[in-house]
Amino acid sequence: MSRVMFVDDDELLLYSWRRLFQGKYEVATAESGSQALEQLEQDGPCEVVISDFQMPCMDGAAFLEEVGSRYPDSIRIMLTGQALLETAMEAVNKGRVFRFLTKPCPRDLLDRAIRDSLHQHRLVQTEREYFALREWQKGLEGLAEALVRLVEFKDPYTAGHQRRVAQLAAAMARELGLPAEQVAQVELAASIHDLGKMYVPAEFLNKPGRLNPPEFEIIKLHARIGYEILKPIRFGFPIHDIVVQHHERLDGSGYPAGLRDGAISREARIIAVADVIEAISYHRPYRPAKGLEAALEEIHGGRGIRYDPEAAAAVERLFTKKGFFFLAGKQETGAAVAEGSVWSPRLKPMEGLP
Ligand SMILES: [Fe+2]
Ligand SMILES: [Fe+2]
């Protein structure tokens, strides 16, 4: 229930207001400004504070000014028997009141002013929450960027791979008509989908030639490690579930859980296709690039078996009809895959580092 406070040195008036509004609101009353401030300190702020102007010790304007500085979200109303212009101006300028009412004030008018004040209070709160949420979102974006950079320091191959997978996965999500928010989620998840590779020793990640089965088992752990790293962070969507599923395949042949079909999230199915396209198209430490054609053949051959058929169709359309190409990132100097070139990393130290 909303809390409304009446402050007046007329005890009878306070009694009648309490009788009128108790039950509809949680009513607090005080006979002076100092008593009201004490109560607010003890019981917490009220959404609406209605004060008389002429009171002993502290007048209404000074009291409401103090309320405004201590509890800026409380909406203030001046209710006075003195309808002098000077009083009104002081109340508005010092007390920054929302409404100025004169006594005797009909119940309906006062009730309306309280309802308007509560509405105003909700607007202020909503605006505050919106800005807090934006700050929180900016923080999360910064955190995601920090995770991307962390991978860049440890393993520039993976960092470039993640950036390209994120570009392609976002384009696929758009091509599939996903709403903008979900496109952004796909892009964010793709940009850190291999985060778990931070755990994998660099000699395995960058090993030229084929990995033996035990080494491959260690590499496979990266999906679950990424899940464990991301799980405690509240991104507002289950990014950890998307990340852990990016190597799952529709026929259950993927890892780590061998999930099938609809058990794999749509976002993970999109990223899985983008991941395979990038991995085959580009140079890897253990093999040269096979090229885009081979990548598209793999997806085409596995559509509906290993890969989501809609995601497979979307990626084919993007490359063959919509002219998609990978944009070179700041650490990538190779030309676009769509132009048929082989990317080879020529890494530069990041800014500010030796
Ligand atoms: Fe991966
Ligand atoms: Fe990947």
Tab-separated table of N, CA, C and O and ligand atoms in Angstrom, residues 161 193-194 197 246-247 275, ligand 2:
chain	number	residue	atom	x	y	z
A	161	HIS	N	38.477	-15.939	-34.523
A	161	HIS	CA	37.427	-16.906	-34.863
A	161	HIS	C	36.100	-16.492	-34.224
A	161	HIS	O	35.060	-16.453	-34.887
A	193	HIS	N	31.716	-17.719	-27.439
A	193	HIS	CA	31.300	-19.125	-27.386
A	193	HIS	C	32.462	-20.068	-27.070
A	193	HIS	O	32.255	-21.141	-26.519
A	194	ASP	N	33.692	-19.676	-27.410
A	194	ASP	CA	34.850	-20.539	-27.138
A	194	ASP	C	35.663	-20.061	-25.943
A	194	ASP	O	36.849	-20.412	-25.815
A	197	LYS	N	38.073	-22.145	-23.960
A	197	LYS	CA	39.401	-22.533	-24.459
A	197	LYS	C	40.521	-21.879	-23.650
A	197	LYS	O	41.688	-22.252	-23.779
A	246	HIS	N	27.119	-25.260	-28.295
A	246	HIS	CA	27.494	-24.880	-29.661
A	246	HIS	C	28.166	-26.006	-30.456
A	246	HIS	O	28.358	-25.879	-31.660
A	247	HIS	N	28.546	-27.115	-29.792
A	247	HIS	CA	29.075	-28.270	-30.541
A	247	HIS	C	28.093	-29.437	-30.570
A	247	HIS	O	28.454	-30.540	-30.971
A	275	ASP	N	29.860	-21.468	-36.715
A	275	ASP	CA	31.137	-21.956	-36.186
A	275	ASP	C	31.811	-22.892	-37.203
A	275	ASP	O	33.014	-22.779	-37.475
B	2	FE	FE	34.208	-22.006	-32.152
